[in-house]
CSV table of C-alpha atoms and ligand atoms in Angstrom, one decimal:
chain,number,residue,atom,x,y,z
A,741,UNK,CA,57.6,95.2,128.7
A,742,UNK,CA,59.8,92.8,131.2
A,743,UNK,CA,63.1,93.3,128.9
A,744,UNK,CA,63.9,95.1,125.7
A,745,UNK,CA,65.9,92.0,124.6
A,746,UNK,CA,62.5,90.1,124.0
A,747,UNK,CA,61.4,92.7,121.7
A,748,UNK,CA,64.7,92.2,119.6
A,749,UNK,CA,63.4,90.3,116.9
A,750,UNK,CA,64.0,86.8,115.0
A,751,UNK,CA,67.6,85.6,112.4
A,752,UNK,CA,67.6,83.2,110.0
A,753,UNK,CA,71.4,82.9,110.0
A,754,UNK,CA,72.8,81.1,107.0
A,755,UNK,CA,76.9,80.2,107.0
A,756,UNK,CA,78.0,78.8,110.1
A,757,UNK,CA,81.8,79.1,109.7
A,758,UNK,CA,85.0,80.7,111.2
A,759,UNK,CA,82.7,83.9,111.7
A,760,UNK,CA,79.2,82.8,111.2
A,761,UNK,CA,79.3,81.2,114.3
A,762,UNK,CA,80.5,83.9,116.6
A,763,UNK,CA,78.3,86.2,114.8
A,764,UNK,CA,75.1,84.0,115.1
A,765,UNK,CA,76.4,83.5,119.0
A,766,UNK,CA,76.7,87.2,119.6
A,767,UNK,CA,73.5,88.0,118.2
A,768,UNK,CA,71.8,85.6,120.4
A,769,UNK,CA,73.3,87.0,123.6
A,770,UNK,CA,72.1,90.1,122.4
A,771,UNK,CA,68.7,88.5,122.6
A,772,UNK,CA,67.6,87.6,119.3
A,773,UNK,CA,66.2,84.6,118.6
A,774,UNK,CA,68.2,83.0,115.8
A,775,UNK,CA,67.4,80.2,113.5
A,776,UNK,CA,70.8,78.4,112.4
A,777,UNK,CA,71.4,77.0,108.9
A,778,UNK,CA,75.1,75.4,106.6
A,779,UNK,CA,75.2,72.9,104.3
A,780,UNK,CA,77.4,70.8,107.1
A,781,UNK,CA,74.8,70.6,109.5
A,782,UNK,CA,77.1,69.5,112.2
A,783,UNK,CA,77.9,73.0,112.1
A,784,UNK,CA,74.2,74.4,112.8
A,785,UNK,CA,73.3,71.6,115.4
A,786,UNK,CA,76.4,72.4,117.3
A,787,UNK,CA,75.3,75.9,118.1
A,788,UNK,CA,71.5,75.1,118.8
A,789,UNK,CA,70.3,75.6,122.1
A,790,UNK,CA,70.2,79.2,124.3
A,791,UNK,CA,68.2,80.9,122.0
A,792,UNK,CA,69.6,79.3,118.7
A,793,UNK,CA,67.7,76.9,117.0
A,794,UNK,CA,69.3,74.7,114.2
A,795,UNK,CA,67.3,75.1,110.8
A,796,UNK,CA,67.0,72.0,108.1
A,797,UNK,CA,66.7,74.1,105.2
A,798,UNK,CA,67.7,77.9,103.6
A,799,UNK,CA,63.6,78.2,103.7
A,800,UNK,CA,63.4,76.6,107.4
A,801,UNK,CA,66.0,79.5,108.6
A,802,UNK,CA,63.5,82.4,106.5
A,803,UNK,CA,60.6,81.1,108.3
A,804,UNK,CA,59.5,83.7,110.8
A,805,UNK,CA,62.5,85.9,110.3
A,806,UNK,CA,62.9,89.7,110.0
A,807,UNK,CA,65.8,89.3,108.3
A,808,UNK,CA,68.4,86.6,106.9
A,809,UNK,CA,72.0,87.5,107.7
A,810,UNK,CA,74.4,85.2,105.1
A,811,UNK,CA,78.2,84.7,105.7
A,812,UNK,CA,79.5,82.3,103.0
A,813,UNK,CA,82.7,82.2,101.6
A,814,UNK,CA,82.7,83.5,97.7
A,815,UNK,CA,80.0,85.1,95.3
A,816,UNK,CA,78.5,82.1,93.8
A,817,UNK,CA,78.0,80.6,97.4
A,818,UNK,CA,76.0,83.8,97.9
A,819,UNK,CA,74.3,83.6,95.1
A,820,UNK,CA,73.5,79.8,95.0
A,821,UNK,CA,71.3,80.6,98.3
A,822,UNK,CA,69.7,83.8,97.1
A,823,UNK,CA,68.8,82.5,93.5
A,824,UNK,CA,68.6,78.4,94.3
A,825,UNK,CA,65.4,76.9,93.8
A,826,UNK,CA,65.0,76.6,97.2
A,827,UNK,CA,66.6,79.7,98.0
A,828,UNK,CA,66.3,83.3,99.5
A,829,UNK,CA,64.1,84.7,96.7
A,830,UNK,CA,61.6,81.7,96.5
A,831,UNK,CA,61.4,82.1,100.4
A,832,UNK,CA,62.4,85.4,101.4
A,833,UNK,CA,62.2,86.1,104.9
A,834,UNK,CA,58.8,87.7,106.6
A,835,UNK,CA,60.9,91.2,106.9
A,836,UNK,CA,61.6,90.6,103.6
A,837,UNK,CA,65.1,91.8,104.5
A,838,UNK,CA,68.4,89.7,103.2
A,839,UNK,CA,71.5,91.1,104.9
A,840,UNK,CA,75.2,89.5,102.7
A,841,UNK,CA,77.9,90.1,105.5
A,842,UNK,CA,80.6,87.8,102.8
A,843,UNK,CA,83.4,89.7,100.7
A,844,UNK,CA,81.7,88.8,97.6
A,845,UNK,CA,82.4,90.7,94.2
A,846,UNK,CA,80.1,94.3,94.1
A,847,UNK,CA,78.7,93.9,90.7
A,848,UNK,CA,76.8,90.6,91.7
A,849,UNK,CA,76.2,92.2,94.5
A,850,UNK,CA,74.0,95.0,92.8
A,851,UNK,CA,72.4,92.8,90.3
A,852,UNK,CA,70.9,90.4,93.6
A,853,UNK,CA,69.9,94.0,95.1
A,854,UNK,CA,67.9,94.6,91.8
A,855,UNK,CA,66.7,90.9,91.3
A,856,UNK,CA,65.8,91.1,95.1
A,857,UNK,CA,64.0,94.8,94.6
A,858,UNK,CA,62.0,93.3,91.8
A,859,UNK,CA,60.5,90.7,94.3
A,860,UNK,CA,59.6,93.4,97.4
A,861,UNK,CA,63.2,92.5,99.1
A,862,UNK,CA,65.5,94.7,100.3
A,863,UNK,CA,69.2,93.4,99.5
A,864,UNK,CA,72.1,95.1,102.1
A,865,UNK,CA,75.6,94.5,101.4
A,866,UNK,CA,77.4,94.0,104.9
A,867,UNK,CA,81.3,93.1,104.9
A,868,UNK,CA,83.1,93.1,107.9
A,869,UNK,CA,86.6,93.4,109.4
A,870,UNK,CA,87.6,92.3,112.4
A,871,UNK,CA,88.6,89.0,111.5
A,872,UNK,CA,87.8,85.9,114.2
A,873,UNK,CA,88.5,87.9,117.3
A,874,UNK,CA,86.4,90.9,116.5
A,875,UNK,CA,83.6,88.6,115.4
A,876,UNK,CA,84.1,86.6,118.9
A,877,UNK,CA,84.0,89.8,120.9
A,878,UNK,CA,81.3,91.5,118.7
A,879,UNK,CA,83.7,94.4,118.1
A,880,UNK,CA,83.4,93.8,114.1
A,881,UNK,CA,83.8,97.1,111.7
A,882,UNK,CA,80.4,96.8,109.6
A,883,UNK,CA,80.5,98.7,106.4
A,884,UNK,CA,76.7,98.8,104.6
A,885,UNK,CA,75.5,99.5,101.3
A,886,UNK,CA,72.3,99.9,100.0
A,887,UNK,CA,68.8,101.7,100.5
A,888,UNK,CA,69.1,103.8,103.7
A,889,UNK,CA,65.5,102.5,105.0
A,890,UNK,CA,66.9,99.2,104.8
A,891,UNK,CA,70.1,99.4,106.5
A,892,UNK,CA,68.0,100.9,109.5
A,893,UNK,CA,66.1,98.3,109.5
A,894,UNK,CA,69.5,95.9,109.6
A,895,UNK,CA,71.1,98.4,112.5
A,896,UNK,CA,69.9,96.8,115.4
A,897,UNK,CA,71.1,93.2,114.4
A,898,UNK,CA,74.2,95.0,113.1
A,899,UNK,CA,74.8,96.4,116.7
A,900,UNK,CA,74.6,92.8,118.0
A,901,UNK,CA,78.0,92.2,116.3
A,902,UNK,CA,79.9,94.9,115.6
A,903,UNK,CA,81.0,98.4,116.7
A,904,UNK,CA,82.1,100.2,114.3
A,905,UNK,CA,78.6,100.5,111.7
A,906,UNK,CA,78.7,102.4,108.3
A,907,UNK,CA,75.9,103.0,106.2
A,908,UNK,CA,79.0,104.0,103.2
A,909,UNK,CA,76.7,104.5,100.0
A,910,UNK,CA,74.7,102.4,97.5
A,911,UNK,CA,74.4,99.2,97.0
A,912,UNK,CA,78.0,97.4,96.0
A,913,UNK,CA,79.9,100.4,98.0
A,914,UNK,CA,80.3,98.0,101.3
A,915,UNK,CA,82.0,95.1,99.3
A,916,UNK,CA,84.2,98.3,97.4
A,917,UNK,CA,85.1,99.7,100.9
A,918,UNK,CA,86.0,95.9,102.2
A,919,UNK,CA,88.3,95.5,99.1
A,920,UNK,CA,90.0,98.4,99.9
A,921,UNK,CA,90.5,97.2,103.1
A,922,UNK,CA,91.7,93.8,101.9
A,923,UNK,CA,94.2,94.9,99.6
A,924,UNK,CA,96.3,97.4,102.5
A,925,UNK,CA,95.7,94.2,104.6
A,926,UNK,CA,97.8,92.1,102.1
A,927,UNK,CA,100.3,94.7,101.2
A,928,UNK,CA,100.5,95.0,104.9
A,929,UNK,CA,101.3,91.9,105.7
A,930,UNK,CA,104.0,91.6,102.7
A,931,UNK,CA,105.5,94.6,104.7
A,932,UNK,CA,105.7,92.9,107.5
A,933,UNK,CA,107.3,90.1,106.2
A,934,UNK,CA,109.6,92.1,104.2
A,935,UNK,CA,110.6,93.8,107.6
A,936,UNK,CA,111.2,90.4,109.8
A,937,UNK,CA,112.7,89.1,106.7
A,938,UNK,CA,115.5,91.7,107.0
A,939,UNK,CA,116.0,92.6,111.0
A,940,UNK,CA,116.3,88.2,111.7
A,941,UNK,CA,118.9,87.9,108.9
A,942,UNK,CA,120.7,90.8,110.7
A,943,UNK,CA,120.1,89.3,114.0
A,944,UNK,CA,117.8,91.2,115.6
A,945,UNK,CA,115.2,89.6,118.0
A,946,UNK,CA,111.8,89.6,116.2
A,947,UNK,CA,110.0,89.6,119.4
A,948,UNK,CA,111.6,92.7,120.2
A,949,UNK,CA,111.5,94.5,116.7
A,950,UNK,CA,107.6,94.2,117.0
A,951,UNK,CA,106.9,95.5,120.2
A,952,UNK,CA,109.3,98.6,118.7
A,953,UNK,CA,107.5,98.8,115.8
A,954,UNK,CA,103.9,98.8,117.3
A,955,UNK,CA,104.8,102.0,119.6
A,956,UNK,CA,106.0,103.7,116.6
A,957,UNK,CA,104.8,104.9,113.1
A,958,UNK,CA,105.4,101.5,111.6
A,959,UNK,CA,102.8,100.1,113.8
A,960,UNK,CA,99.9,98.1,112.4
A,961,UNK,CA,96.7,95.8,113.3
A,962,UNK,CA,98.5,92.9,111.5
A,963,UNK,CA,101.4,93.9,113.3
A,964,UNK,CA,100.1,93.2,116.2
A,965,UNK,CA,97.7,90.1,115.9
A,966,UNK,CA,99.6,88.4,113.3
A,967,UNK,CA,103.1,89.3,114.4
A,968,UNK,CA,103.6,86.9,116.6
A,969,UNK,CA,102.5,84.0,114.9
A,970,UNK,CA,104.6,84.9,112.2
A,971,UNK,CA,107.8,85.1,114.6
A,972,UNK,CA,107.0,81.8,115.7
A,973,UNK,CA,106.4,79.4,112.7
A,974,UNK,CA,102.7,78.9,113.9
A,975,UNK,CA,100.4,79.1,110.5
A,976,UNK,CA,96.9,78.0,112.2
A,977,UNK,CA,94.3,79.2,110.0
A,978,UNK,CA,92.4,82.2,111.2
A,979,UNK,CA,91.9,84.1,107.9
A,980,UNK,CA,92.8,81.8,105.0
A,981,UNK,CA,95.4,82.2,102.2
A,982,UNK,CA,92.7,80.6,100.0
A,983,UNK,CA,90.1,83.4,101.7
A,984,UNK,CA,92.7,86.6,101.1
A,985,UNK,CA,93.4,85.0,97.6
A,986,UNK,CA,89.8,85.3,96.6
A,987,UNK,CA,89.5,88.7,97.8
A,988,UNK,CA,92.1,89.9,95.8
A,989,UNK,CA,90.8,87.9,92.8
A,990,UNK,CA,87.8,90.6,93.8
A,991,UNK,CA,90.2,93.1,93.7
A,992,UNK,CA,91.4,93.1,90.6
A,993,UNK,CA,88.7,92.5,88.9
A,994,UNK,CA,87.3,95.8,90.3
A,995,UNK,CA,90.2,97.7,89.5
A,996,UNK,CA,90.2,96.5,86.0
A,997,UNK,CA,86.9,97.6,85.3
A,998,UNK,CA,87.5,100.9,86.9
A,999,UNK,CA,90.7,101.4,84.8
A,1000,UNK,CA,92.8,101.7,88.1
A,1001,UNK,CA,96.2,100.1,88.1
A,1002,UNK,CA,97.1,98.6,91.7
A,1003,UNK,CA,100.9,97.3,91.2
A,1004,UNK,CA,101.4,96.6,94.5
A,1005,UNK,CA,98.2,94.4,94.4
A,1006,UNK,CA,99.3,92.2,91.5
A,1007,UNK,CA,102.8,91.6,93.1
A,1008,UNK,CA,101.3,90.5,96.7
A,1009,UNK,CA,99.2,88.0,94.9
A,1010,UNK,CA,101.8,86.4,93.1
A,1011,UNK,CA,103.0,85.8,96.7
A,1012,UNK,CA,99.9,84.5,97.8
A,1013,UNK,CA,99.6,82.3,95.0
A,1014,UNK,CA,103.3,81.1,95.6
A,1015,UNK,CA,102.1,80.2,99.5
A,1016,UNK,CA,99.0,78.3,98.0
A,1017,UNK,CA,101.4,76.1,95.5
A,1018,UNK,CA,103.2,75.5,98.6
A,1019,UNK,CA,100.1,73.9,100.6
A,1020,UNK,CA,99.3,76.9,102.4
A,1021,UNK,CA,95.8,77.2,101.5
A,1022,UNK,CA,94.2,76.3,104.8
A,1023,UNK,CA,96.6,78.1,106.6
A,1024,UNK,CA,96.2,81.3,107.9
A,1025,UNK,CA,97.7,84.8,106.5
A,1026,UNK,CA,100.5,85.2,108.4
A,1027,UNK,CA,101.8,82.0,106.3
A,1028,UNK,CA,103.1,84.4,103.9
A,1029,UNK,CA,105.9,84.6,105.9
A,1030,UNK,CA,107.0,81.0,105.0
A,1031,UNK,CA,107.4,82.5,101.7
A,1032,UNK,CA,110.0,84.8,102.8
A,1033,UNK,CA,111.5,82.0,104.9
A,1034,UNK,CA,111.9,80.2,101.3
A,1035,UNK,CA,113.5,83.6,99.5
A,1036,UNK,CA,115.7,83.8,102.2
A,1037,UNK,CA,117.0,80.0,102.7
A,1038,UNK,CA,115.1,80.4,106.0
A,1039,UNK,CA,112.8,77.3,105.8
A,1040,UNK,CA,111.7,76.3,109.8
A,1041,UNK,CA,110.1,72.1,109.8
B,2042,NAD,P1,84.2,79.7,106.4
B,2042,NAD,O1,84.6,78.9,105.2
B,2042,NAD,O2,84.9,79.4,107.7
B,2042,NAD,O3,82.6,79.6,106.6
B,2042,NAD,C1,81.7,79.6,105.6
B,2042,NAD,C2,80.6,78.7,106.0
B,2042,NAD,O4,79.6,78.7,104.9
B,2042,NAD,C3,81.0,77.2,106.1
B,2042,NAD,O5,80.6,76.7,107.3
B,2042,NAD,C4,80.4,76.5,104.9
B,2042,NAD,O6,80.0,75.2,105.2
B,2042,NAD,C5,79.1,77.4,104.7
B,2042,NAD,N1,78.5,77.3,103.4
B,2042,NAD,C6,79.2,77.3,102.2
B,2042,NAD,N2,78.2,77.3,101.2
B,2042,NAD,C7,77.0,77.2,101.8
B,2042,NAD,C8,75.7,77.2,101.3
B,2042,NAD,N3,75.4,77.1,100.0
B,2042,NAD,N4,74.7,77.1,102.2
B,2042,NAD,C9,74.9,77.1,103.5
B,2042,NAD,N5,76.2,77.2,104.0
B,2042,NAD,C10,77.2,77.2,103.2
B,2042,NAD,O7,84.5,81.2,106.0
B,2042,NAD,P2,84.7,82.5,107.1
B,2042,NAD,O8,86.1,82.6,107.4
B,2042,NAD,O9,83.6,82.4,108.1
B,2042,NAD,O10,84.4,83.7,106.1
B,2042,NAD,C11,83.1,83.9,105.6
B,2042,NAD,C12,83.1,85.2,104.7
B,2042,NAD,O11,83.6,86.3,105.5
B,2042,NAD,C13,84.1,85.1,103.5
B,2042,NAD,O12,83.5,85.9,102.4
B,2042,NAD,C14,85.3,85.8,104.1
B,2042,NAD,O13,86.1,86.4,103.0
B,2042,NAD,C15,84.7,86.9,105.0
B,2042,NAD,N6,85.6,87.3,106.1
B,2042,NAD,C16,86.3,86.4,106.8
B,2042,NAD,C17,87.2,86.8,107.8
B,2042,NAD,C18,88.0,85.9,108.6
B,2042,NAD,O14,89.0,86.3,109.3
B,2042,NAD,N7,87.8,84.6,108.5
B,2042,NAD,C19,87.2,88.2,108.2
B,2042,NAD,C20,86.4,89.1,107.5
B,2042,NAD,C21,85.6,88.6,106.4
């Protein structure tokens, strides 16, 4: 054996987006051969070459592969490629492994993980956080569910992206741990706006306030990679409004069904949905702020 990376194994990668691409990158430099596929295929042909090859079809990225990893925006995006006629199921991948690294809602999760049982597939839900950055530097937190013997058969490719790697219970429990992630993410952010909101109208430099805050108990990831941006007007899309809005969607559909009231959820998304009326969509998170700068009489050009 010349190098262990040749052993690594073959990806059919399927969403080549703000993450899928670093993701599909950083598993190639880890070696793997990776078979590219999104329905712009601009977006797969851009990454071919060095180990990456760009796939014409869902079935054309399956071909040969241990596993398919998907990373698609929202559940019926997952489920169009795992249930479509020319889909996962109708060609699942030779390691008949299908790895979903979207925040998608859990209970379709668990019925493809049945659906996918039925036909000899093993189905692992994957979400990540991390955002762009951790996906770039392959320093994502990976949070599994599903059928132990299959998530060790997903940890190598797992390791090719992220650091932090969780096996956290059945099938459905990574897309419940993500959502519990998501929604301190977007009270987090409302705190932070809340916070800059008050210390500028009292003249306080923001630059300044931050740097205080982050050496103190206040501090926060958002904090720090979003604070900044949010100082200084620039709303370039990382993590989308329209991305955060469907996760908390997912939220509270979950916490309805589990009879759990999250108040503080509810009243963050009317925010969100206020920033979204106001064109924010596409933007990222830290646009939010903009909807303080409105409450306040703030409003930068
Ligand atoms: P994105 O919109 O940038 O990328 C999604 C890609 O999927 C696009 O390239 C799109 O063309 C492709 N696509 C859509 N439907 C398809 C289909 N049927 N077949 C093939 N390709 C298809 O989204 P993103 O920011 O990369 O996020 C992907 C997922 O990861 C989402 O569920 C998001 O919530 C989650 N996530 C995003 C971030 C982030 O910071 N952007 C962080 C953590 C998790």
């Amino acid at each position: 054996m010349t190098s262990e990376k040749k052993s690594a194994g073959t990806v059919g990668f399927i969403g080549i987006g703000t993450m899928g691409r670093e993701m599909a990158l950083n598993l190639a430099k880890a070696g793997f051969r990776v078979a590219v596929h999104d329905v712009r295929p601009e977006a797969a042909q851009a990454l071919a070459g060095g180990g990456i090859r760009a796939a014409t079809s869902i079935a054309d990225a399956a071909r040969g592969a241990d596993v398919v990893i998907t990373m698609l925006p929202d559940t019926p995006d997952v489920e169009a490629v795992v249930y479509g006629e020319a889909g996962l199921l109708a060609n699942p991948p030779e390691g008949r492994l299908i790895v979903d690294m979207s925040t998608i809602a859990p209970d379709a999760v668990r019925r493809m993980h049945a659906d996918c049982a039925k036909a000899g597939v093993a189905f692992i839900d994957a979400p990540v956080s991390g955002g762009p950055v951790g996906a770039k530097n392959a320093a994502l937190s990976i949070m599994a569910g599903g059928d132990a013997a299959a998530f060790e058969k997903a940890r190598p490719f797992f390791a090719g992206m992220g650091t932090t790697i969780t096996h956290v219970g059945e099938s459905g429990a990574g897309q419940t741990v993500k959502l519990c992630n998501q929604l301190i993410c977007g009270i987090n952010i409302q705190a932070i706006c809340e916070a800059l909101a008050l210390g500028r109208a009292n003249g306080v430099d923001l630059h300044q306030l931050r740097k205080v805050l982050l050496g103190g108990s206040a501090a926060s990831w958002m904090l720090d990679k979003l604070g900044p941006q949010m100082i200084d007007g620039d709303a370039s899309a990382g993590f989308r409004i329209d991305l955060m809005l469907k996760d908390l969607r997912l939220v509270q559909q979950q916490a309805q069904a589990s009879n759990v009231p999250l108040p503080a959820t509810a009243l963050v998304t009317t925010q969100y949905l206020d920033a979204r009326a106001h064109g924010e969509g596409s933007n990222g998170n830290q646009a939010l702020f903009r909807v303080y700068d409105r409450m306040s009489g703030q409003e930068r050009g």
